[in-house]
Coordinates of C-alpha atoms and ligand atoms in Angstrom, one line a residue:
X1 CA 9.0 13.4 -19.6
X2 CA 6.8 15.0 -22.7
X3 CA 6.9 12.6 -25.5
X4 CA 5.9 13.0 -29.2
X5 CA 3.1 10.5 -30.4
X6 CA 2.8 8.6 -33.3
X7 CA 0.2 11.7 -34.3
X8 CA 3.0 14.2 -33.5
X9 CA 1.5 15.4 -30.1
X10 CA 2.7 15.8 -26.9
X11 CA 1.7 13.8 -24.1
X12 CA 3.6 13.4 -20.8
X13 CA 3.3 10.0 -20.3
X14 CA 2.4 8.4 -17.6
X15 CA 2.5 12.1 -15.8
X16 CA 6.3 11.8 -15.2
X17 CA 8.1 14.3 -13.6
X18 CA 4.8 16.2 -13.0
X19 CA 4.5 18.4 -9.8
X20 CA 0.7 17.6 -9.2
X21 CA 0.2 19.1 -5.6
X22 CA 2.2 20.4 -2.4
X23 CA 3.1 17.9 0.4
X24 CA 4.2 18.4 4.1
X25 CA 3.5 14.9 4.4
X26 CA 6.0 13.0 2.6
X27 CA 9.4 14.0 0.7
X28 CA 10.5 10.9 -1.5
X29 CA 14.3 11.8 -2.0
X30 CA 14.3 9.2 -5.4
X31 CA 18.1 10.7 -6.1
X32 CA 19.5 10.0 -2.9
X33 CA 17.2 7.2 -1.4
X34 CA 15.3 8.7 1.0
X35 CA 12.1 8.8 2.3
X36 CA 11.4 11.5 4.9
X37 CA 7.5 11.8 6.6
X38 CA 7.1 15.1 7.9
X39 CA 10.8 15.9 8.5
X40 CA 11.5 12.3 10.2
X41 CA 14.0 10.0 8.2
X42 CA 12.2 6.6 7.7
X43 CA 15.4 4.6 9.1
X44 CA 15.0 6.7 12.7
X45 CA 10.7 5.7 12.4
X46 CA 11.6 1.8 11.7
X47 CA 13.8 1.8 14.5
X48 CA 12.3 3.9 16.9
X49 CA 8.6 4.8 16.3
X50 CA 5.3 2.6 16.0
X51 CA 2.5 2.9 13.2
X52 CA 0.5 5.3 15.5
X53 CA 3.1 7.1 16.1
X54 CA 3.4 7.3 12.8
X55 CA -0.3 8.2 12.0
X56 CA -0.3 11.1 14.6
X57 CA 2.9 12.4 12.5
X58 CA 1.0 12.6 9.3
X59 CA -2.0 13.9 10.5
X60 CA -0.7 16.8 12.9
X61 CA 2.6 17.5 11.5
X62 CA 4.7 16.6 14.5
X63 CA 5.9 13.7 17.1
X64 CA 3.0 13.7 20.2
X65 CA 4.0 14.3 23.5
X66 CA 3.0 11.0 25.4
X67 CA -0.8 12.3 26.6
X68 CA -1.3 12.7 22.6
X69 CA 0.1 9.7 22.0
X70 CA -2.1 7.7 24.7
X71 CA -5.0 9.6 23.5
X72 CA -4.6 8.7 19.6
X73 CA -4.1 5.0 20.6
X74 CA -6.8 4.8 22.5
X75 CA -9.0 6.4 20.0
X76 CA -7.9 3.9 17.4
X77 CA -8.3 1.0 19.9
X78 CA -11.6 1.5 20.8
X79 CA -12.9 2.4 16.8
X80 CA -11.9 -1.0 15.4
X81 CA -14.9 -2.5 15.8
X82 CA -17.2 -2.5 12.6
X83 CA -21.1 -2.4 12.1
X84 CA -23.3 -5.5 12.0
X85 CA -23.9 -4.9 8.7
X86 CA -20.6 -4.6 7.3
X87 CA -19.6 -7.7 9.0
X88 CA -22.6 -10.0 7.1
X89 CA -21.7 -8.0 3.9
X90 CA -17.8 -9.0 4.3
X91 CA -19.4 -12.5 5.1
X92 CA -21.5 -12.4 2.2
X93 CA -18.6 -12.1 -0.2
X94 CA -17.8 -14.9 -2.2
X95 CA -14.7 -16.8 -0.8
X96 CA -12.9 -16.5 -4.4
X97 CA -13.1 -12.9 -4.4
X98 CA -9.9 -11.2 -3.9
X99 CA -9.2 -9.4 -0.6
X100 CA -8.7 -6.0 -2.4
X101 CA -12.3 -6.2 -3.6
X102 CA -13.7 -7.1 -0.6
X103 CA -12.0 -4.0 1.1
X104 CA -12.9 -1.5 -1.3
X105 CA -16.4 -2.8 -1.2
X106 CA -16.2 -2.6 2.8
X107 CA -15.2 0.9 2.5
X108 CA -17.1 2.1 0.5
X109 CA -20.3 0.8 2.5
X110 CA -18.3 1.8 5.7
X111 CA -19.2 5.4 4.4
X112 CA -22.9 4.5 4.5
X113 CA -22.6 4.1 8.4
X114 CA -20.1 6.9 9.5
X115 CA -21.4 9.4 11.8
X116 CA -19.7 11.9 9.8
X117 CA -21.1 10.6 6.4
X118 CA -22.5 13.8 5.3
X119 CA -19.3 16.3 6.6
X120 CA -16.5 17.4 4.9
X121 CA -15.1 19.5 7.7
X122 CA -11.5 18.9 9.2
X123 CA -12.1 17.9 12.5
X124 CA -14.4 15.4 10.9
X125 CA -11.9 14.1 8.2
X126 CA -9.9 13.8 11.1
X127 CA -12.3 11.6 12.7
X128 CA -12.9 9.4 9.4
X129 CA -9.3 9.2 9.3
X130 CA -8.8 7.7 12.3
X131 CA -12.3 5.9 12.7
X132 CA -10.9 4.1 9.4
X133 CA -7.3 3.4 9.9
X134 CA -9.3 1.4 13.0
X135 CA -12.0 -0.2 11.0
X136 CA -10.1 -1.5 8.2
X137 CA -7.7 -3.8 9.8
X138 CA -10.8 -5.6 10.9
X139 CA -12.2 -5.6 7.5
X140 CA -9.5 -7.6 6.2
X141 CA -9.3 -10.1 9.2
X142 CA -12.7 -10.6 9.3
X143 CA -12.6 -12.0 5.3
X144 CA -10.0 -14.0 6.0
X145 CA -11.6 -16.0 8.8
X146 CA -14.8 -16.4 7.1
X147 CA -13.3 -17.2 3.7
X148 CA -11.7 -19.7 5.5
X149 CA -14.6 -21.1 7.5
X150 CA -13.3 -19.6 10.3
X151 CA -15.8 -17.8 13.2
X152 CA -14.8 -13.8 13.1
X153 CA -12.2 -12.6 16.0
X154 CA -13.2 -9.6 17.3
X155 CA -11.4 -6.9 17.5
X156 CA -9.7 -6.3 21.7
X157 CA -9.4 -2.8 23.0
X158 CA -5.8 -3.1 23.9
X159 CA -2.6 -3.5 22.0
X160 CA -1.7 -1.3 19.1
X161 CA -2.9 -2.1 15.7
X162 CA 0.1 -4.9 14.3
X163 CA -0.7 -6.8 17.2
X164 CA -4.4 -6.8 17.3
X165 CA -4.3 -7.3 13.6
X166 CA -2.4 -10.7 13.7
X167 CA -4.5 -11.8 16.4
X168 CA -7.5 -11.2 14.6
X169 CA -6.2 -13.0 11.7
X170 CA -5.1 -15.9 13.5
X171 CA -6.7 -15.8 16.3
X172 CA -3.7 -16.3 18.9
X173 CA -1.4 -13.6 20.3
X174 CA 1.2 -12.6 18.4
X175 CA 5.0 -13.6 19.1
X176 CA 6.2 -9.8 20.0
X177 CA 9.2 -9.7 17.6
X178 CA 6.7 -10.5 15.0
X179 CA 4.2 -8.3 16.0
X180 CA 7.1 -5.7 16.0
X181 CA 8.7 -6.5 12.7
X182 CA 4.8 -6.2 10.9
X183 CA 4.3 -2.6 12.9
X184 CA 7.9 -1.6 11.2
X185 CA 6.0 -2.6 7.7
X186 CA 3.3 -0.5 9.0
X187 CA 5.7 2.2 9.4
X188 CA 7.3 1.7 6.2
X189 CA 4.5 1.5 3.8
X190 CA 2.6 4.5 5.6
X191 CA 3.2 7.5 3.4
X192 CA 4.9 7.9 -0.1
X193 CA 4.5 11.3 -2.0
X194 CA 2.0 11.6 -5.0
X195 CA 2.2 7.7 -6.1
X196 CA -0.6 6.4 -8.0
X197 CA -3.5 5.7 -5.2
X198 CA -2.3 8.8 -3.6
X199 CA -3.2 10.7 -6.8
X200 CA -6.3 8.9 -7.3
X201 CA -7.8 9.3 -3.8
X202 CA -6.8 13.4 -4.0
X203 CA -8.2 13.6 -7.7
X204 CA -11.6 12.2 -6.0
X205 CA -11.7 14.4 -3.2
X206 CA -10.4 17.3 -5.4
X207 CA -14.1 17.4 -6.4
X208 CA -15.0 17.8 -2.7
X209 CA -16.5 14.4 -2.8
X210 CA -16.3 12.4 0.7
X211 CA -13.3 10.6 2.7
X212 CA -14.8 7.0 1.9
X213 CA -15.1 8.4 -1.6
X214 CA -11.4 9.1 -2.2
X215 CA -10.0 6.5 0.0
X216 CA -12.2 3.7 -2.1
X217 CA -10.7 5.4 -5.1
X218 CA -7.5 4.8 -3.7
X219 CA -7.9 1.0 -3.2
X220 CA -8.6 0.4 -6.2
X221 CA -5.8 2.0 -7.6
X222 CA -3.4 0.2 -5.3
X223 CA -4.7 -3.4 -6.6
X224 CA -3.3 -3.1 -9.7
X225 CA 0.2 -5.4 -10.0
X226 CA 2.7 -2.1 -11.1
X227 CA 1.6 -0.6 -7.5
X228 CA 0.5 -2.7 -4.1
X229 CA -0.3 -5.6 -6.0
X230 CA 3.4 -6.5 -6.7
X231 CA 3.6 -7.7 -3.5
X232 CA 1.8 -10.3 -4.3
X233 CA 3.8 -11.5 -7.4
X234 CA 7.0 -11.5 -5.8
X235 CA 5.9 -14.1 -3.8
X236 CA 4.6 -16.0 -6.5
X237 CA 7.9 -15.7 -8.2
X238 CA 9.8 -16.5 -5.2
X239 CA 7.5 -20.1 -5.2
X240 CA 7.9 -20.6 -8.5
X241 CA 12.0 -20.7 -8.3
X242 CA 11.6 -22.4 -4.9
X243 CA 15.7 -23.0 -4.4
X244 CA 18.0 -20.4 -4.4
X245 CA 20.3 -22.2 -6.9
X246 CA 17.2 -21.7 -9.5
X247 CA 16.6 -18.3 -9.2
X248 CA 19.2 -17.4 -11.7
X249 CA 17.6 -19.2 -14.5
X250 CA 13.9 -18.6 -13.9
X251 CA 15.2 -14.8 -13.4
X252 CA 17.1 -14.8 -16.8
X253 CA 14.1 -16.9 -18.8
X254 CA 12.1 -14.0 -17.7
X255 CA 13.8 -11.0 -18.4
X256 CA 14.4 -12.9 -22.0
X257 CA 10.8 -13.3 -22.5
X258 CA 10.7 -9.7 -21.7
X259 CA 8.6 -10.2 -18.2
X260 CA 9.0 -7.8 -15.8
X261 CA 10.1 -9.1 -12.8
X262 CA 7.9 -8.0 -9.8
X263 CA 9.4 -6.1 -6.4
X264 CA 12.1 -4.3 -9.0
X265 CA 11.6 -0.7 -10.3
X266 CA 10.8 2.9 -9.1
X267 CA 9.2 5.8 -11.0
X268 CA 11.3 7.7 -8.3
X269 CA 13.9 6.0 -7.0
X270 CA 16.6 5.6 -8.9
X271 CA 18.6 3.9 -6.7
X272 CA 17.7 1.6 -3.7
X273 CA 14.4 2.2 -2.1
X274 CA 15.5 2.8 1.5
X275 CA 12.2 0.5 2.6
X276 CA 13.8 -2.4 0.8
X277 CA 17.4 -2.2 2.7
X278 CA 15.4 -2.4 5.8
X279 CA 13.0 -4.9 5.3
X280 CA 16.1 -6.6 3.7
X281 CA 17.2 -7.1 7.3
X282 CA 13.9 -8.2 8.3
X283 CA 13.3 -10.6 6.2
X284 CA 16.9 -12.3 7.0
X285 CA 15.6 -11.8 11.0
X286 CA 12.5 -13.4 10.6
X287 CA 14.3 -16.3 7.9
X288 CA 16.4 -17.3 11.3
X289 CA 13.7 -16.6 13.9
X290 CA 11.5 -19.2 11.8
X291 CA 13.5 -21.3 10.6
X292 CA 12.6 -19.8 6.8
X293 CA 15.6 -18.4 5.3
X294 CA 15.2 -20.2 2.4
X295 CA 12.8 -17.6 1.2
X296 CA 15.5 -14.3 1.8
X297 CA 18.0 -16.3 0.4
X298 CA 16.6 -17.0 -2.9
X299 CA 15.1 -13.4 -2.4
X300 CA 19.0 -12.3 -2.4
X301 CA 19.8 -14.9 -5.5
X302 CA 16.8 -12.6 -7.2
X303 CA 18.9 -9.5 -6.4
X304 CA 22.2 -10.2 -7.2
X305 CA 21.0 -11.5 -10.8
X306 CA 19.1 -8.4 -11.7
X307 CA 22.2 -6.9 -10.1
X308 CA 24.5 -8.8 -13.2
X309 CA 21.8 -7.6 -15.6
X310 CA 19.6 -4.8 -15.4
X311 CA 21.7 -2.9 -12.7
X312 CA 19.4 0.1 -13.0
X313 CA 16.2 -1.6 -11.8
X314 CA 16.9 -1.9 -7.6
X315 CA 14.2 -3.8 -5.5
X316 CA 11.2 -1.9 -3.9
X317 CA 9.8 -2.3 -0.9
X318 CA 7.1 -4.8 -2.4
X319 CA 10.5 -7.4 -3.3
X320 CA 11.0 -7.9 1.0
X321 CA 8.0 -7.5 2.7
X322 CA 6.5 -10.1 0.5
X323 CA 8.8 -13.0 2.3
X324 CA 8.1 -11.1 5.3
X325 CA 4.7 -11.3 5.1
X326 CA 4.8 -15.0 4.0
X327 CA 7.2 -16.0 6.8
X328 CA 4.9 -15.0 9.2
X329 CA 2.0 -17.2 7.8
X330 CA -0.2 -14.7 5.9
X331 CA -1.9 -15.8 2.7
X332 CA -0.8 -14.2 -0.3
X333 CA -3.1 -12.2 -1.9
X334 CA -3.3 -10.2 1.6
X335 CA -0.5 -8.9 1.1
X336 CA -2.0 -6.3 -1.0
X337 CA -4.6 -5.2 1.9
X338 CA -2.4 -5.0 4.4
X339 CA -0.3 -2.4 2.0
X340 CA -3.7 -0.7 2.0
X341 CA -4.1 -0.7 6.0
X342 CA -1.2 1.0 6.2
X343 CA -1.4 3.4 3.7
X344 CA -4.7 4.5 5.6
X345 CA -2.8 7.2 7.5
X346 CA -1.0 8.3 4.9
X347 CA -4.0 8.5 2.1
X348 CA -5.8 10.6 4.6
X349 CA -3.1 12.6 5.9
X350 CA -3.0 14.0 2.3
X351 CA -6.8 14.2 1.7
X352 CA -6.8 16.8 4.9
X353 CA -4.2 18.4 2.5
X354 CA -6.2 18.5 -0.3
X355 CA -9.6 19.8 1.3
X356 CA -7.5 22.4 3.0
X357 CA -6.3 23.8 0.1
X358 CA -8.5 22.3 -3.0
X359 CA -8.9 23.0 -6.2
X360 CA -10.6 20.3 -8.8
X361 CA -7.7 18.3 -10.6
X362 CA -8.5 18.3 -14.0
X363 CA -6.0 17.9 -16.8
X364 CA -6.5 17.8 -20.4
X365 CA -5.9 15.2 -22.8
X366 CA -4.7 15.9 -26.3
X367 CA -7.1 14.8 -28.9
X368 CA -5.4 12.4 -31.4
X369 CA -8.4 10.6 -33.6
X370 CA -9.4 12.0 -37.0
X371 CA -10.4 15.8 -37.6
X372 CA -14.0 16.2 -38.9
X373 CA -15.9 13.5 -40.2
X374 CA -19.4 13.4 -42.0
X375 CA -22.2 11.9 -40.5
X376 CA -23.3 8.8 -42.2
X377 CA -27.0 7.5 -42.1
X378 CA -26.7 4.2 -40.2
X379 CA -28.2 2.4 -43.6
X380 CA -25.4 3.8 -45.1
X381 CA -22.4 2.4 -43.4
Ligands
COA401 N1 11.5 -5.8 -14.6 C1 12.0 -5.8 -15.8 N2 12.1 -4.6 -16.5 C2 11.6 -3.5 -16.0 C3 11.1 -3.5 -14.7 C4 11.1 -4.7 -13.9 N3 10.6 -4.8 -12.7 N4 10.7 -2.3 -14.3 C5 10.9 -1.5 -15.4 N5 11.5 -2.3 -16.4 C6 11.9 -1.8 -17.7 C7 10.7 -1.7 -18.6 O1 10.4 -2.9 -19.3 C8 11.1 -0.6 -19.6 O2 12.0 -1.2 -20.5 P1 12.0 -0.7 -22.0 O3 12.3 0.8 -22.0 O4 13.0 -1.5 -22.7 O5 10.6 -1.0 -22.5 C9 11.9 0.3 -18.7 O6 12.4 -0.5 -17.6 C10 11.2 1.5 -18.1 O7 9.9 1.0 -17.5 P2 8.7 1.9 -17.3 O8 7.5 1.0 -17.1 O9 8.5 2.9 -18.4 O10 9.1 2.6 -16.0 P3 8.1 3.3 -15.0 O11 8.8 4.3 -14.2 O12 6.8 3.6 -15.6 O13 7.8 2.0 -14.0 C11 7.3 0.6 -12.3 C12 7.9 1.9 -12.7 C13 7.4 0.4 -10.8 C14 5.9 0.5 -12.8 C15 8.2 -0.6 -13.0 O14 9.5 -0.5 -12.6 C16 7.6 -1.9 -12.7 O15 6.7 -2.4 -13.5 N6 8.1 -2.7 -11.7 C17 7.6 -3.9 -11.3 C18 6.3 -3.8 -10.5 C19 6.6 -3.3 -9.1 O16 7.5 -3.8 -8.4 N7 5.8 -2.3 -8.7 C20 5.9 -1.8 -7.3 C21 6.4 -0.4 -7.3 S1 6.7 0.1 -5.7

């Protein structure tokens, strides 16, 4: 949408409704509510795929046979380890930072110790890709035992990602219907069209700078609280009703004080994000499982007041994996990172996109200050 500014020029803010680049990757269907990776709709992925599946669909364009399959999990599994190094500068962190800084200081160093540092090729993005959809799980667990006094768990060779992620983090094996409903979130938050870290991670590369580059780029554009980070808020919103009979008011106080209410609202979607009606489910699953529900049903009071009033806005898929997340005993402002460790595939699925077919992204800005002004003499001002 071009609007006029207050200097009568025309700016599309916010870039909507820009075509910016060419996707196999991803089609986000924002009319209709649908979210397709490489030809697959999401609901058949949830229900019958896993997150490498997943990855292998992003990066090569189609399901693998089984030997594929085998080989790409095998390739992930045995990656996840991180250097020495990294692990003291993760450990070196202050325990106040935020998880999203500490990853997207860990990446960034990671690409100080890749093998493939210092080449741009395909078949070596394709090997950052993977070596960092591997690595970065372990960055985040690794922060969260040592911020917590904990002694690291490192990474095992076997089990796919979800369940040596939660065992990492907590250091037990996972339940399997838990480890199953976090690979669905894996699934669901791999890939999504040009969205803002998406953008920011091709407009790095776009200058043919490196994987770790882009993808740090990236992170730091999913932090922010109108992308990833609202995760995070819905959960603080969700403790600060804390009964399902308050969520009407503390809802209501906040769209009077004009607050935006975290986990609603799409650039694209107009209508339900087809993530949030699955992990809808989920979260009622994992409510009973754990004897939690509490936290999907004020999650539904949330809905069905912003239903009554601002029936435009539908919840995103940061409004139900953040009980998810929280029913399953992960600290809150994870939430975030674990957005980001799923994202990996997709973030580099689209940077192979970009270096296959680059050209420097480099818009222009329309100049609003004042014309032509005289220089003054700084003992004249
Ligand atoms: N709660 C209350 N009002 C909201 C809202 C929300 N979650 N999302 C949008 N609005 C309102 C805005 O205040 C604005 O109202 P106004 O025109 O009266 O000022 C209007 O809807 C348009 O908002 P705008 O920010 O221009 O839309 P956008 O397309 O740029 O924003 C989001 C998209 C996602 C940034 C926005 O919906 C939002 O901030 N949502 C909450 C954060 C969130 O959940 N982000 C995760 C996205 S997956």
């Amino acid at each position: 949408m071009s609007s006029v500014t207050s200097d009568n020029s025309h700016v599309n803010s916010g870039l909507e409704g820009v075509v910016a680049a060419a996707t196999k990757t991803s089609l986000v269907d924002g009319k209709n509510g649908r979210l397709v990776y490489r030809g697959y709709d999401i609901d058949d992925l949830a229900d019958h795929s896993t997150y490498e599946e997943v990855a292998y669909l992003v990066w090569y364009g189609k399901l693998p046979t089984a030997k594929q399959l085998a080989e790409l999990e095998h390739s992930l599994a045995i990656q996840r380890e991180v250097p020495k190094e990294i692990e003291r500068l993760i450990g070196e962190a202050p325990d106040t930072a935020h998880p999203m800084d500490v990853l997207r200081t860990a990446v960034s160093a990671l690409g100080m110790y890749d093998p493939d540092a210092r080449d741009n090729s395909l078949e070596a993005n394709l090997r950052k890709a993977i070596r960092l959809t591997a690595q970065v799980p372990t960055v985040v667990a690794f922060f969260e035992r040592l911020r917590s006094g904990k002694q690291v768990v490192h990474p095992k060779q076997s089990g796919n990602l979800a369940q040596n992620f939660l065992y990492m983090l907590f250091g037990t094996e996972p339940d399997p219907e838990v480890a199953r409903i976090f690979d669905v979130c894996l699934i669901l938050h791999t890939e999504h069209g040009l969205n803002a870290s998406t953008f920011s991670a091709r407009v790095t590369a776009s200058t043919l700078s490196d994987m770790h580059s882009a993808i740090t780029s990236a992170i730091g554009t999913l932090k922010g609280p109108l992308h990833g980070g609202a995760n995070e808020q819905v959960m603080d919103t969700l403790l600060e009703i804390g009964e399902a009979d308050r969520a009407q008011d503390v809802i209501n106080q906040k769209l009077k004080n004009r607050e935006r209410v975290m986990g609603f609202g799409h650039r694209v979607y107009k209508t339900e994000d087809p993530r949030a009606t699955i992990l809808r489910r989920h979260s009622e699953a994992l409510g009973r499982q754990t004897d939690q529900l509490k936290w999907y049903e004020i999650s539904r009071e949330v809905e069905k007041t912003m239903r009554e009033d601002k029936p435009d806005l539908y919840p995103n898929v940061d409004f139900y994996s953040a009980s998810v997340y929280y029913m399953m005993g992960i600290p809150i402002d994870q939430f975030t990172p674990i957005f980001a460790i799923s994202r990996m595939a997709g973030w580099t699925a689209q940077l192979l996109e970009q270096y296959a077919n680059n050209r420097l992204i480099r818009p222009e800005s329309e100049y609003v200050g004042p014309p032509s002004l005289k220089y003054v003499p700084i003992d004249k001002r």
